[in-house]
PDB file of C-alpha atoms in Angstrom:
ATOM      1  CA  MET A  19     183.568 -51.722 -22.520  1.00 59.00           C
ATOM      2  CA  SER A  20     187.247 -52.458 -23.171  1.00 81.00           C
ATOM      3  CA  GLY A  21     189.263 -50.575 -25.750  1.00 95.00           C
ATOM      4  CA  VAL A  22     192.621 -49.728 -27.240  1.00 98.00           C
ATOM      5  CA  ILE A  23     194.851 -46.663 -27.519  1.00 98.00           C
ATOM      6  CA  VAL A  24     196.774 -46.752 -30.790  1.00 98.00           C
ATOM      7  CA  THR A  25     200.019 -44.786 -30.848  1.00 98.00           C
ATOM      8  CA  GLY A  26     201.863 -43.363 -33.837  1.00 97.00           C
ATOM      9  CA  PRO A  27     199.272 -43.781 -36.632  1.00 97.00           C
ATOM     10  CA  PRO A  28     200.155 -42.529 -40.136  1.00 98.00           C
ATOM     11  CA  LYS A  29     199.117 -38.979 -40.974  1.00 98.00           C
ATOM     12  CA  ALA A  30     198.462 -36.932 -44.071  1.00 98.00           C
ATOM     13  CA  ASP A  31     201.445 -34.866 -45.193  1.00 97.00           C
ATOM     14  CA  ALA A  32     201.503 -31.530 -43.368  1.00 97.00           C
ATOM     15  CA  ARG A  33     202.101 -29.666 -46.643  1.00 96.00           C
ATOM     16  CA  ASP A  34     198.899 -31.065 -48.139  1.00 97.00           C
ATOM     17  CA  VAL A  35     196.987 -30.150 -44.978  1.00 98.00           C
ATOM     18  CA  GLU A  36     198.184 -26.563 -45.269  1.00 97.00           C
ATOM     19  CA  VAL A  37     197.062 -26.359 -48.894  1.00 97.00           C
ATOM     20  CA  LEU A  38     193.631 -27.730 -47.986  1.00 97.00           C
ATOM     21  CA  ALA A  39     193.393 -25.170 -45.187  1.00 97.00           C
ATOM     22  CA  GLY A  40     193.107 -22.476 -47.842  1.00 97.00           C
ATOM     23  CA  PHE A  41     189.781 -23.798 -49.124  1.00 97.00           C
ATOM     24  CA  GLY A  42     186.269 -23.888 -47.710  1.00 97.00           C
ATOM     25  CA  VAL A  43     184.493 -27.037 -46.600  1.00 98.00           C
ATOM     26  CA  ALA A  44     182.054 -26.803 -49.516  1.00 97.00           C
ATOM     27  CA  THR A  45     184.856 -26.513 -52.075  1.00 97.00           C
ATOM     28  CA  VAL A  46     186.734 -29.507 -50.678  1.00 98.00           C
ATOM     29  CA  SER A  47     183.607 -31.662 -50.530  1.00 98.00           C
ATOM     30  CA  GLU A  48     182.776 -30.767 -54.134  1.00 97.00           C
ATOM     31  CA  ALA A  49     186.353 -31.565 -55.140  1.00 97.00           C
ATOM     32  CA  MET A  50     185.848 -35.085 -53.747  1.00 97.00           C
ATOM     33  CA  GLY A  51     182.616 -35.606 -55.655  1.00 97.00           C
ATOM     34  CA  ARG A  52     180.279 -34.201 -52.981  1.00 97.00           C
ATOM     35  CA  THR A  53     181.470 -36.590 -50.297  1.00 97.00           C
ATOM     36  CA  GLY A  54     183.097 -36.371 -46.875  1.00 98.00           C
ATOM     37  CA  LEU A  55     180.651 -34.046 -45.116  1.00 98.00           C
ATOM     38  CA  LEU A  56     179.869 -34.875 -41.497  1.00 98.00           C
ATOM     39  CA  GLY A  57     176.337 -33.547 -41.855  1.00 95.00           C
ATOM     40  CA  PRO A  58     174.492 -30.326 -40.998  1.00 97.00           C
ATOM     41  CA  GLY A  59     173.983 -31.242 -37.344  1.00 97.00           C
ATOM     42  CA  ILE A  60     177.557 -30.440 -36.322  1.00 98.00           C
ATOM     43  CA  ARG A  61     177.875 -26.679 -35.955  1.00 98.00           C
ATOM     44  CA  PRO A  62     180.627 -24.262 -34.880  1.00 98.00           C
ATOM     45  CA  VAL A  63     180.497 -22.550 -31.504  1.00 98.00           C
ATOM     46  CA  GLN A  64     182.198 -19.530 -33.105  1.00 98.00           C
ATOM     47  CA  GLN A  65     181.967 -17.725 -36.427  1.00 98.00           C
ATOM     48  CA  GLY A  66     184.561 -16.720 -38.992  1.00 97.00           C
ATOM     49  CA  VAL A  67     187.020 -19.485 -38.170  1.00 98.00           C
ATOM     50  CA  ARG A  68     188.487 -22.117 -40.495  1.00 98.00           C
ATOM     51  CA  VAL A  69     190.870 -24.833 -39.365  1.00 98.00           C
ATOM     52  CA  ALA A  70     192.489 -27.865 -40.949  1.00 98.00           C
ATOM     53  CA  GLY A  71     194.475 -30.598 -39.271  1.00 98.00           C
ATOM     54  CA  THR A  72     195.024 -34.317 -38.881  1.00 98.00           C
ATOM     55  CA  ALA A  73     192.504 -36.350 -36.935  1.00 98.00           C
ATOM     56  CA  VAL A  74     193.053 -37.897 -33.539  1.00 98.00           C
ATOM     57  CA  THR A  75     189.942 -40.007 -33.057  1.00 98.00           C
ATOM     58  CA  VAL A  76     188.104 -40.918 -29.866  1.00 98.00           C
ATOM     59  CA  LEU A  77     185.383 -43.494 -29.281  1.00 98.00           C
ATOM     60  CA  SER A  78     183.792 -42.954 -25.867  1.00 98.00           C
ATOM     61  CA  TRP A  79     180.901 -44.256 -23.832  1.00 97.00           C
ATOM     62  CA  PRO A  80     177.909 -41.845 -23.688  1.00 98.00           C
ATOM     63  CA  GLY A  81     178.195 -39.422 -20.789  1.00 98.00           C
ATOM     64  CA  ASP A  82     181.805 -40.426 -20.146  1.00 98.00           C
ATOM     65  CA  ASN A  83     184.885 -38.412 -21.149  1.00 98.00           C
ATOM     66  CA  LEU A  84     187.607 -40.706 -19.793  1.00 98.00           C
ATOM     67  CA  MET A  85     188.927 -41.428 -23.278  1.00 98.00           C
ATOM     68  CA  ILE A  86     189.248 -37.749 -24.112  1.00 98.00           C
ATOM     69  CA  HIS A  87     191.690 -37.506 -21.222  1.00 98.00           C
ATOM     70  CA  ALA A  88     193.571 -40.450 -22.720  1.00 98.00           C
ATOM     71  CA  ALA A  89     193.503 -38.868 -26.172  1.00 98.00           C
ATOM     72  CA  VAL A  90     195.122 -35.612 -25.021  1.00 98.00           C
ATOM     73  CA  GLU A  91     198.374 -37.510 -24.567  1.00 98.00           C
ATOM     74  CA  GLN A  92     198.204 -38.708 -28.190  1.00 98.00           C
ATOM     75  CA  CYS A  93     197.616 -35.215 -29.612  1.00 98.00           C
ATOM     76  CA  GLY A  94     200.306 -33.005 -31.073  1.00 98.00           C
ATOM     77  CA  ALA A  95     200.858 -29.887 -33.128  1.00 98.00           C
ATOM     78  CA  GLY A  96     198.555 -29.659 -36.136  1.00 98.00           C
ATOM     79  CA  ASP A  97     196.033 -32.216 -34.899  1.00 98.00           C
ATOM     80  CA  ILE A  98     192.268 -31.907 -34.547  1.00 98.00           C
ATOM     81  CA  LEU A  99     190.509 -34.031 -31.925  1.00 98.00           C
ATOM     82  CA  VAL A 100     187.415 -35.845 -33.240  1.00 98.00           C
ATOM     83  CA  VAL A 101     185.081 -37.449 -30.685  1.00 98.00           C
ATOM     84  CA  THR A 102     182.072 -39.711 -30.999  1.00 98.00           C
ATOM     85  CA  THR A 103     180.266 -42.116 -28.671  1.00 98.00           C
ATOM     86  CA  THR A 104     179.005 -45.671 -28.965  1.00 97.00           C
ATOM     87  CA  SER A 105     175.399 -44.403 -28.989  1.00 97.00           C
ATOM     88  CA  PRO A 106     173.875 -40.914 -29.324  1.00 97.00           C
ATOM     89  CA  CYS A 107     174.936 -38.469 -26.612  1.00 98.00           C
ATOM     90  CA  THR A 108     174.462 -34.719 -26.184  1.00 97.00           C
ATOM     91  CA  ASP A 109     176.132 -34.365 -22.774  1.00 98.00           C
ATOM     92  CA  GLY A 110     178.887 -31.770 -22.467  1.00 98.00           C
ATOM     93  CA  LEU A 111     181.898 -34.061 -22.828  1.00 98.00           C
ATOM     94  CA  PHE A 112     184.308 -31.220 -23.622  1.00 98.00           C
ATOM     95  CA  GLY A 113     184.974 -27.804 -22.127  1.00 98.00           C
ATOM     96  CA  GLU A 114     187.511 -25.099 -21.360  1.00 98.00           C
ATOM     97  CA  LEU A 115     189.891 -27.243 -19.311  1.00 98.00           C
ATOM     98  CA  PHE A 116     190.304 -29.762 -22.133  1.00 98.00           C
ATOM     99  CA  ALA A 117     190.844 -26.885 -24.570  1.00 98.00           C
ATOM    100  CA  THR A 118     193.552 -25.457 -22.314  1.00 98.00           C
ATOM    101  CA  ALA A 119     195.418 -28.766 -22.279  1.00 98.00           C
ATOM    102  CA  LEU A 120     195.088 -29.207 -26.038  1.00 98.00           C
ATOM    103  CA  THR A 121     196.204 -25.658 -26.784  1.00 98.00           C
ATOM    104  CA  GLN A 122     199.451 -26.366 -24.943  1.00 98.00           C
ATOM    105  CA  ARG A 123     200.031 -29.295 -27.299  1.00 98.00           C
ATOM    106  CA  GLY A 124     199.425 -27.291 -30.482  1.00 98.00           C
ATOM    107  CA  VAL A 125     196.031 -28.816 -31.280  1.00 98.00           C
ATOM    108  CA  ARG A 126     194.030 -26.726 -33.738  1.00 98.00           C
ATOM    109  CA  GLY A 127     190.490 -27.577 -32.666  1.00 98.00           C
ATOM    110  CA  VAL A 128     187.904 -30.182 -31.749  1.00 98.00           C
ATOM    111  CA  VAL A 129     184.963 -31.789 -33.542  1.00 98.00           C
ATOM    112  CA  LEU A 130     182.410 -33.478 -31.298  1.00 98.00           C
ATOM    113  CA  ASN A 131     179.568 -35.733 -32.351  1.00 98.00           C
ATOM    114  CA  THR A 132     178.310 -35.012 -28.826  1.00 98.00           C
ATOM    115  CA  GLY A 133     177.726 -32.006 -26.616  1.00 98.00           C
ATOM    116  CA  ILE A 134     180.106 -29.243 -25.586  1.00 98.00           C
ATOM    117  CA  ARG A 135     180.085 -26.663 -22.820  1.00 98.00           C
ATOM    118  CA  ASP A 136     182.014 -23.552 -21.729  1.00 98.00           C
ATOM    119  CA  THR A 137     181.381 -22.137 -25.183  1.00 98.00           C
ATOM    120  CA  GLN A 138     181.982 -18.519 -24.173  1.00 98.00           C
ATOM    121  CA  GLU A 139     185.284 -19.460 -22.600  1.00 98.00           C
ATOM    122  CA  LEU A 140     186.272 -21.347 -25.750  1.00 98.00           C
ATOM    123  CA  ARG A 141     185.499 -18.294 -27.866  1.00 98.00           C
ATOM    124  CA  ASP A 142     187.415 -16.037 -25.490  1.00 98.00           C
ATOM    125  CA  MET A 143     190.514 -18.229 -25.667  1.00 98.00           C
ATOM    126  CA  GLY A 144     190.215 -18.659 -29.450  1.00 98.00           C
ATOM    127  CA  PHE A 145     189.940 -22.431 -29.382  1.00 98.00           C
ATOM    128  CA  ALA A 146     188.023 -23.636 -32.462  1.00 98.00           C
ATOM    129  CA  ALA A 147     185.212 -26.099 -31.770  1.00 98.00           C
ATOM    130  CA  TRP A 148     182.363 -27.784 -33.601  1.00 98.00           C
ATOM    131  CA  SER A 149     179.725 -29.938 -31.892  1.00 98.00           C
ATOM    132  CA  ARG A 150     176.349 -31.592 -32.316  1.00 98.00           C
ATOM    133  CA  ALA A 151     174.917 -29.943 -29.206  1.00 98.00           C
ATOM    134  CA  VAL A 152     175.656 -27.417 -26.478  1.00 98.00           C
ATOM    135  CA  SER A 153     174.939 -28.783 -23.012  1.00 98.00           C
ATOM    136  CA  SER A 154     175.982 -27.995 -19.457  1.00 97.00           C
ATOM    137  CA  GLN A 155     175.353 -31.614 -18.474  1.00 97.00           C
ATOM    138  CA  GLY A 156     178.466 -33.037 -16.862  1.00 93.00           C
ATOM    139  CA  THR A 157     180.074 -36.428 -17.380  1.00 96.00           C
ATOM    140  CA  VAL A 158     181.871 -39.229 -15.531  1.00 97.00           C
ATOM    141  CA  LYS A 159     185.218 -40.919 -16.121  1.00 97.00           C
ATOM    142  CA  ALA A 160     184.386 -44.568 -15.606  1.00 96.00           C
ATOM    143  CA  THR A 161     184.254 -46.535 -18.855  1.00 96.00           C
ATOM    144  CA  GLY A 162     186.920 -47.678 -21.287  1.00 96.00           C
ATOM    145  CA  GLY A 163     186.948 -46.746 -24.954  1.00 97.00           C
ATOM    146  CA  SER A 164     189.404 -46.284 -27.788  1.00 98.00           C
ATOM    147  CA  VAL A 165     191.749 -43.667 -29.230  1.00 98.00           C
ATOM    148  CA  ASN A 166     193.098 -43.506 -32.778  1.00 98.00           C
ATOM    149  CA  VAL A 167     190.760 -46.110 -34.228  1.00 98.00           C
ATOM    150  CA  PRO A 168     188.380 -45.620 -37.178  1.00 98.00           C
ATOM    151  CA  ILE A 169     185.122 -43.988 -36.109  1.00 98.00           C
ATOM    152  CA  ALA A 170     181.960 -42.995 -37.988  1.00 98.00           C
ATOM    153  CA  VAL A 171     180.046 -39.702 -37.896  1.00 97.00           C
ATOM    154  CA  ASP A 172     176.895 -39.371 -39.989  1.00 94.00           C
ATOM    155  CA  GLY A 173     178.019 -42.256 -42.171  1.00 94.00           C
ATOM    156  CA  GLN A 174     181.484 -40.843 -42.812  1.00 97.00           C
ATOM    157  CA  VAL A 175     184.418 -42.950 -41.646  1.00 98.00           C
ATOM    158  CA  ILE A 176     187.206 -40.959 -40.007  1.00 98.00           C
ATOM    159  CA  ARG A 177     190.560 -42.623 -39.430  1.00 98.00           C
ATOM    160  CA  PRO A 178     193.428 -41.278 -37.385  1.00 98.00           C
ATOM    161  CA  GLY A 179     195.616 -39.122 -39.598  1.00 98.00           C
ATOM    162  CA  ASP A 180     192.852 -38.207 -42.045  1.00 98.00           C
ATOM    163  CA  VAL A 181     192.473 -34.504 -42.791  1.00 98.00           C
ATOM    164  CA  ILE A 182     189.701 -32.627 -41.003  1.00 98.00           C
ATOM    165  CA  LEU A 183     188.643 -29.267 -42.419  1.00 98.00           C
ATOM    166  CA  ALA A 184     186.040 -27.179 -40.578  1.00 98.00           C
ATOM    167  CA  ASP A 185     184.516 -23.739 -41.067  1.00 98.00           C
ATOM    168  CA  ASP A 186     181.203 -21.910 -40.675  1.00 98.00           C
ATOM    169  CA  ASP A 187     179.532 -24.310 -43.128  1.00 98.00           C
ATOM    170  CA  GLY A 188     180.438 -27.492 -41.230  1.00 98.00           C
ATOM    171  CA  VAL A 189     183.075 -30.209 -41.276  1.00 98.00           C
ATOM    172  CA  VAL A 190     184.537 -32.432 -44.010  1.00 98.00           C
ATOM    173  CA  VAL A 191     186.949 -35.361 -43.786  1.00 98.00           C
ATOM    174  CA  VAL A 192     189.553 -36.067 -46.471  1.00 98.00           C
ATOM    175  CA  PRO A 193     191.134 -39.557 -46.428  1.00 98.00           C
ATOM    176  CA  ARG A 194     194.842 -39.147 -45.809  1.00 98.00           C
ATOM    177  CA  GLU A 195     195.730 -40.964 -49.069  1.00 98.00           C
ATOM    178  CA  ARG A 196     193.601 -38.489 -51.039  1.00 97.00           C
ATOM    179  CA  ALA A 197     194.878 -35.292 -49.442  1.00 98.00           C
ATOM    180  CA  ARG A 198     197.238 -34.262 -52.258  1.00 97.00           C
ATOM    181  CA  GLU A 199     194.801 -35.193 -55.027  1.00 97.00           C
ATOM    182  CA  THR A 200     191.967 -33.369 -53.281  1.00 98.00           C
ATOM    183  CA  ALA A 201     194.100 -30.270 -52.772  1.00 97.00           C
ATOM    184  CA  ALA A 202     194.859 -30.168 -56.501  1.00 96.00           C
ATOM    185  CA  ARG A 203     191.192 -30.642 -57.387  1.00 97.00           C
ATOM    186  CA  ALA A 204     190.188 -27.918 -54.941  1.00 97.00           C
ATOM    187  CA  GLU A 205     192.690 -25.520 -56.511  1.00 96.00           C
ATOM    188  CA  ALA A 206     191.226 -26.224 -59.952  1.00 96.00           C
ATOM    189  CA  ARG A 207     187.708 -25.696 -58.650  1.00 95.00           C
ATOM    190  CA  GLU A 208     188.681 -22.392 -57.044  1.00 94.00           C
ATOM    191  CA  ALA A 209     190.162 -21.196 -60.352  1.00 96.00           C
ATOM    192  CA  LYS A 210     186.984 -22.172 -62.181  1.00 95.00           C
ATOM    193  CA  GLU A 211     184.826 -20.365 -59.613  1.00 95.00           C
ATOM    194  CA  ALA A 212     187.011 -17.258 -59.884  1.00 96.00           C
ATOM    195  CA  ALA A 213     186.390 -17.169 -63.633  1.00 97.00           C
ATOM    196  CA  THR A 214     182.656 -17.600 -63.083  1.00 97.00           C
ATOM    197  CA  ARG A 215     182.632 -14.852 -60.458  1.00 97.00           C
ATOM    198  CA  ALA A 216     184.300 -12.488 -62.902  1.00 98.00           C
ATOM    199  CA  ALA A 217     181.738 -13.386 -65.555  1.00 97.00           C
ATOM    200  CA  PHE A 218     178.856 -12.718 -63.170  1.00 97.00           C
ATOM    201  CA  LEU A 219     180.387  -9.373 -62.212  1.00 98.00           C
ATOM    202  CA  ASP A 220     180.460  -8.612 -65.926  1.00 97.00           C
ATOM    203  CA  GLY A 221     176.739  -9.309 -66.159  1.00 98.00           C
ATOM    204  CA  GLN A 222     176.645 -12.839 -67.553  1.00 97.00           C
ATOM    205  CA  LEU A 223     173.801 -15.036 -66.330  1.00 97.00           C
ATOM    206  CA  GLY A 224     174.211 -18.518 -64.925  1.00 97.00           C
ATOM    207  CA  LEU A 225     171.580 -19.673 -67.417  1.00 97.00           C
ATOM    208  CA  ASP A 226     173.983 -18.845 -70.236  1.00 97.00           C
ATOM    209  CA  ARG A 227     177.327 -19.656 -68.614  1.00 97.00           C
ATOM    210  CA  TYR A 228     176.172 -23.122 -67.570  1.00 96.00           C
ATOM    211  CA  GLY A 229     174.108 -23.782 -70.710  1.00 96.00           C
ATOM    212  CA  LEU A 230     170.929 -24.112 -68.656  1.00 97.00           C
ATOM    213  CA  ARG A 231     168.545 -22.691 -71.233  1.00 96.00           C
ATOM    214  CA  ASP A 232     168.707 -25.979 -73.141  1.00 96.00           C
ATOM    215  CA  THR A 233     168.098 -27.825 -69.868  1.00 97.00           C
ATOM    216  CA  LEU A 234     164.955 -25.790 -69.211  1.00 97.00           C
ATOM    217  CA  LYS A 235     163.763 -26.473 -72.751  1.00 96.00           C
ATOM    218  CA  ARG A 236     164.448 -30.195 -72.431  1.00 96.00           C
ATOM    219  CA  LEU A 237     162.467 -30.304 -69.199  1.00 98.00           C
ATOM    220  CA  GLY A 238     159.509 -28.571 -70.827  1.00 97.00           C
ATOM    221  CA  VAL A 239     159.768 -25.320 -68.874  1.00 97.00           C
ATOM    222  CA  ASP A 240     158.084 -22.584 -70.963  1.00 94.00           C
ATOM    223  CA  TYR A 241     158.478 -18.811 -71.003  1.00 95.00           C
ATOM    224  CA  ARG A 242     155.134 -16.969 -71.029  1.00 94.00           C
ATOM    225  CA  THR A 243     154.163 -13.348 -70.689  1.00 96.00           C
ATOM    226  CA  TYR A 244     152.012 -12.429 -67.720  1.00 95.00           C
ATOM    227  CA  GLU A 245     148.985 -12.070 -70.005  1.00 93.00           C
ATOM    228  CA  GLU A 246     149.603 -15.515 -71.541  1.00 92.00           C
ATOM    229  CA  TYR A 247     149.995 -17.064 -68.091  1.00 92.00           C
ATOM    230  CA  GLU A 248     146.818 -15.454 -66.734  1.00 91.00           C
ATOM    231  CA  GLY A 249     144.881 -16.371 -69.857  1.00 87.00           C
ATOM    232  CA  ALA A 250     145.859 -20.028 -69.555  1.00 81.00           C
ATOM    233  CA  ARG A 251     144.707 -20.324 -65.957  1.00 79.00           C
ATOM    234  CA  PRO A 252     141.401 -22.173 -65.403  1.00 77.00           C
TER     235      PRO A 252
END
């Protein structure tokens, strides 16, 4: 397998990334029309952590982490490393030594569509990581691949320089051209949710706030007393 290492790709504006960092993955996905999620299979190795950064992408051979070594050189402050393989792989391609090298370069975290190991060490050093599997299985460094090329994870295309946002709920990708627009939409959604939260604290029901009583009626959902319900049963 040959490959290519692309240097100097365009990136989302750092100011837009910082704004997006203030929102949860669910909010940002909703702001983009319920798109961008990398799927429920990629989970954090820690809890209570949210990171946002620009993607450095890696396409590797299964069981081989050579291209992660190559990608470290392409990483800088504010980046998030995103790794996938040419076919499904759960081997532990990434561990504490990689995290040490990336921390020195200002990288904010890693998202792996593969396995990860040294999870306790990663938590101890505060390096944020999300992966599809946890596995102690080691790897080789023998096959070429690519860095900073478009990759796909669970049907979502991730290009170098796109925004990656990750938290306890999962991971979402925001195309770099849509970062500012998505940040504005997320802010509006947060304001709307704040108003709804205040209404709920004041006792209002979602049925009334969202106008769902008419929806229930339209769908033929009836209200019946317990006696009426029991009496109608065969």
